[in-house]
Amino acid sequence: MNQTILLLPHIASIFLMLKICTSLDTIALYQNIIDGETIVSGNEKFELGFFSPGSSKNRYVGIWFKNTSPNVVVWVANRDTPLNNTLGMVKLDNQGILSIVNDDGKAIWSSNSFVSFTNVSPIAQLSDSGNLVIKDENTVIWQSFDYPGDTYMYGMKLGKNLITGREMKLTSWKSADDPSTGEYTLSIVMQDNSYPQVYIKKSYPQVYIETRIGPYDGTEFAGQPNYKHSPDHTYTVEMVVRQNETYFHTSNLTTISLMATLNPSGKLDVLQLNNRNYKWMTDHTIPVDYCDNYGLCGPYGSCSTATSPTCECLKGFELKSPQPNPDNSTSGCTRTRGLDCGPGEGFLTFSSMKLPDTQNAVFNASLSLQECEVACKDNCACTAYANPNKTAGGVGCLLWFGDLIDVRVYSQNGQDLHVRLAAIELSALALLFGVAYACIKKNKRPRMKGRGNWYALHKKNTHVQIEDLDDLPFFSLHKIARATNNFSINNKIGEGGFGPVYKGVLEDGQVVAMKRLSDSSKQGLDEFKNEVICIAKLQHRNLVKLLGYCIHGNEMILIYEYMANKSLDTILFDETVSLTLDWPRRFNIIQGMARGILYLHQDSRLQIIHRDLKAGNILLDDQMNPKISDFGLARKFVGSDSAATTKKVVGTYGYIAPEYAVHGRFSIKSDVFSFGVLVLEIVSGKKNREFTHKDHSDNLLGHAWRLYKDGRTIELMNASLHNSCSVSEVLRAIHVALLCVQHHANDRPTMLSVVLMLVSEGVLPKPKQPAFFTGDSDSEGQCASSVEEYMITQFYAR
Ligand SMILES: *[C@@H]1O[C@H](CO)[C@@H](O)[C@H](O)[C@H]1NC(C)=O
Ligand SMILES: *[C@@H]1O[C@H](CO)[C@@H](O)[C@H](O)[C@H]1NC(C)=O
Ligand SMILES: *[C@@H]1O[C@H](CO)[C@@H](O)[C@H](O)[C@H]1NC(C)=O
Ligand SMILES: *[C@@H]1O[C@H](CO)[C@@H](O)[C@H](O)[C@H]1NC(C)=O
Ligand SMILES: *[C@@H]1O[C@H](CO)[C@@H](O)[C@H](O)[C@H]1NC(C)=O
Ligand SMILES: *[C@@H]1O[C@H](CO)[C@@H](O)[C@H](O)[C@H]1NC(C)=O
Ligand SMILES: *[C@@H]1O[C@H](CO)[C@@H](O)[C@H](O)[C@H]1NC(C)=O
Ligand SMILES: *[C@@H]1O[C@H](CO)[C@@H](O)[C@H](O)[C@H]1NC(C)=O
Ligand SMILES: *[C@@H]1O[C@H](CO)[C@@H](O)[C@H](O)[C@H]1NC(C)=O
């Protein structure tokens, strides 16, 4: 062990590893050394040694992954002070300082430990996670993870040591051949009272923010594609705030073969190792798209890759200069109506947003959303508020002061932003909601001939309302006939309770689905229009979107976005096709449905109880994202007898909650029940209604409950999911489903809790026995057969 070894790195090979001491145990770099003595070795996954990157002639000491291709250097000691010939040495002195010494005997780099120990016997180890650690007995004197280079690896922290003031951030290389400090940094911004987010900044010729990742939403950073969809690569991003340090790190990663490198052009490449051929593959790169350019749309502008131009002003704001720039950016937007801090001012909610830069925002963790609104309203300088932490159960208040910058609209995983608007701006919106409210009230009443004041308002204003506020286009019958080849039988894709559904291709190539109300429907033109307004108000990525309508003589047609993968039941219950539904997809469907129902129950302006949630009403787009359909239409085909039928229990046997089936009582909790049934069907691939078992006569719910009580819950999972599933997610989904199907409506969670429970890691409450009907029970009451396939949606004002 006391060999004296001078390291003479070889010129020719780029990645030369001098394995001098292979007889040592797994400890990598290990020696109590006096000057001139050192031992370099590697462990199973990493190697430490001298190398020259690319065509460079300079020599560096670095750490890289062993046996993977390409060779990836994850850390460089002397990145700014290379050796310029082949002579050099790494040594560890008896103070525990590691240094690189050139041929003149001069230290060109050293580990710079602040702690000075005497009489210690320091050792240096390369740990299995790639961390070079110098320690004395169990005290860590220095570790390379505290000095990140351009690469983040599992186990590292990014943040700040509050005792030394040292920041842990990533800094890019100058180029692939030159590891010296480059132009880009990635750092966590975590000021006092602010809310954490990540900046990728360019530092030369001046400091400039390229991309903002975040803010942190309690489980991840906004803008980072979610690993949870892949069962092989789950992890949690955790924030730690202590007296002595604040940082982020990843934990519970299922594999350590994941890393993120800030490349020389300022992009963060997230790489994962293919365990079969040991090749590194880019999983994704941040910035992900054009809208990730920081502040592209200026103050109060909002970026969306789905629109052209990409920049739009938030509602209530208008472009400062009328034309967007040729690069689709704008100089930003200003208020259409200025603020006067009067009592009428309020907030408009924008959904699915990337929350604005939190630099000029203040965070208070103890305020609820309601208190947050009050706090913002009370301060005339407050421009917006939000609840940024998805895991905090609606608590936590972020208040913005000043311009809202770097806002974008996401297609999923966004958050709600509440923006302050002038009283007059809001009253324009209130008028709209007044109309919607009137239509709700009317729907709840029996059909009447005299329509009173509301009708007058409607007649005067509806057309304006539709065009102004909803952009809901009117389609001519001519256009629709062309799109469907004169309603050709070949274009028919289904039959609803109310009439046929056609697939159509519009002139611009857009594929749509059209629901044609059958002639027997006696609904009047006004009511139809009125319904359209109500439905058009519902906009959520997990609800089928209404694109337009057509009224011509007796023809009444609604035009929806076309769903390439039809309804969930056609895939889920088909033995072969269901194989395409692996667990990540199923979990995505479960979460999407939950968010859609939450929106109906809680987020939309009206509280809506769907009452007929079932696999046949969950449509799937080409990406297999779920969209809830068939709400609010049923009234149209009820005929003239609407008063009587609204009292009828409607829904689908197998999904309907017991209190509703038996007593006709329905609430948001009856939807929660149906959701629970759906989740169990998705996990098992079995229909609740047709479920049979050789040992008992319970339905699927009863069967799930038996397995749960016996501690064999996982057996409910369909065998085809074995390879793709994350057991903990499956168990969590089943557990949540069992909570949803509990017998007493009050015991069932709200959809908000459901959404949170599905993503959190916390301990769930124990479910009570579900309401399950056995096949021969007559408790299913009036819902059994006659009303099976149709339903009515009730609107409730909040
Ligand atoms: C590299 O070589 C130059 C001249 O040959 C010398 O002045 C310089 O100190 C060397 N740098 C290092 C890091 O050894
Ligand atoms: C901060 O304190 C905790 C214990 O309170 C300790 O585990 C940790 O190592 C300390 N971190 C630093 C950077 O000193
Ligand atoms: C990580 O996993 C452990 C054990 O499974 C668990 O106790 C802990 O809560 C998890 N941490 C996070 C942040 O999910
Ligand atoms: C601007 O947007 C249009 C339409 O989306 C697109 O065709 C064009 O390429 C964009 N220009 C730039 C510079 O991104
Ligand atoms: C948060 O708000 C509460 C109630 O207004 C206040 O008492 C508390 O001091 C605030 N906390 C911070 C950190 O501002
Ligand atoms: C988010 O909320 C959770 C649960 O209350 C809390 O533990 C966590 O610290 C919060 N995160 C932030 C960044 O406030
Ligand atoms: C649709 O019907 C109209 C009138 O009956 C006819 O003129 C037209 O050619 C038909 N179009 C198609 C595509 O069949
Ligand atoms: C799995 O799902 C398919 C499709 O729904 C179904 O046919 C099959 O019976 C299920 N298998 C098991 C073992 O439950
Ligand atoms: C879903 O739609 C996509 C795009 O149309 C298609 O490629 C895929 O095969 C469909 N999946 C199923 C199961 O039908």
PDB file of C-alpha atoms and ligand atoms in Angstrom, residues 193 362-367, ligand 5:
ATOM      1  CA  ASN A 193     -39.991  35.066   1.125  1.00  0.00           C
ATOM      2  CA  VAL A 362     -43.841  37.178  -2.086  1.00  0.00           C
ATOM      3  CA  PHE A 363     -44.724  33.850  -0.601  1.00  0.00           C
ATOM      4  CA  ASN A 364     -46.688  33.210   2.566  1.00  0.00           C
ATOM      5  CA  ALA A 365     -47.039  29.534   3.316  1.00  0.00           C
ATOM      6  CA  SER A 366     -49.845  29.846   5.838  1.00  0.00           C
ATOM      7  CA  LEU A 367     -52.546  31.625   3.856  1.00  0.00           C
TER       8      LEU A 367
HETATM    9  C1  LIG B   5     -48.396  35.318   6.499  1.00  0.00           C
HETATM   10  O1  LIG B   5     -49.651  35.871   6.732  1.00  0.00           O
HETATM   11  C2  LIG B   5     -50.034  35.863   8.090  1.00  0.00           C
HETATM   12  C3  LIG B   5     -51.451  36.356   8.180  1.00  0.00           C
HETATM   13  O2  LIG B   5     -51.581  37.588   7.509  1.00  0.00           O
HETATM   14  C4  LIG B   5     -49.073  36.737   8.894  1.00  0.00           C
HETATM   15  O3  LIG B   5     -49.417  36.684  10.237  1.00  0.00           O
HETATM   16  C5  LIG B   5     -47.670  36.193   8.680  1.00  0.00           C
HETATM   17  O4  LIG B   5     -46.741  37.055   9.318  1.00  0.00           O
HETATM   18  C6  LIG B   5     -47.331  36.109   7.212  1.00  0.00           C
HETATM   19  N1  LIG B   5     -46.039  35.464   7.053  1.00  0.00           N
HETATM   20  C7  LIG B   5     -45.077  35.968   6.307  1.00  0.00           C
HETATM   21  C8  LIG B   5     -43.833  35.167   6.213  1.00  0.00           C
HETATM   22  O5  LIG B   5     -45.214  37.015   5.696  1.00  0.00           O
END
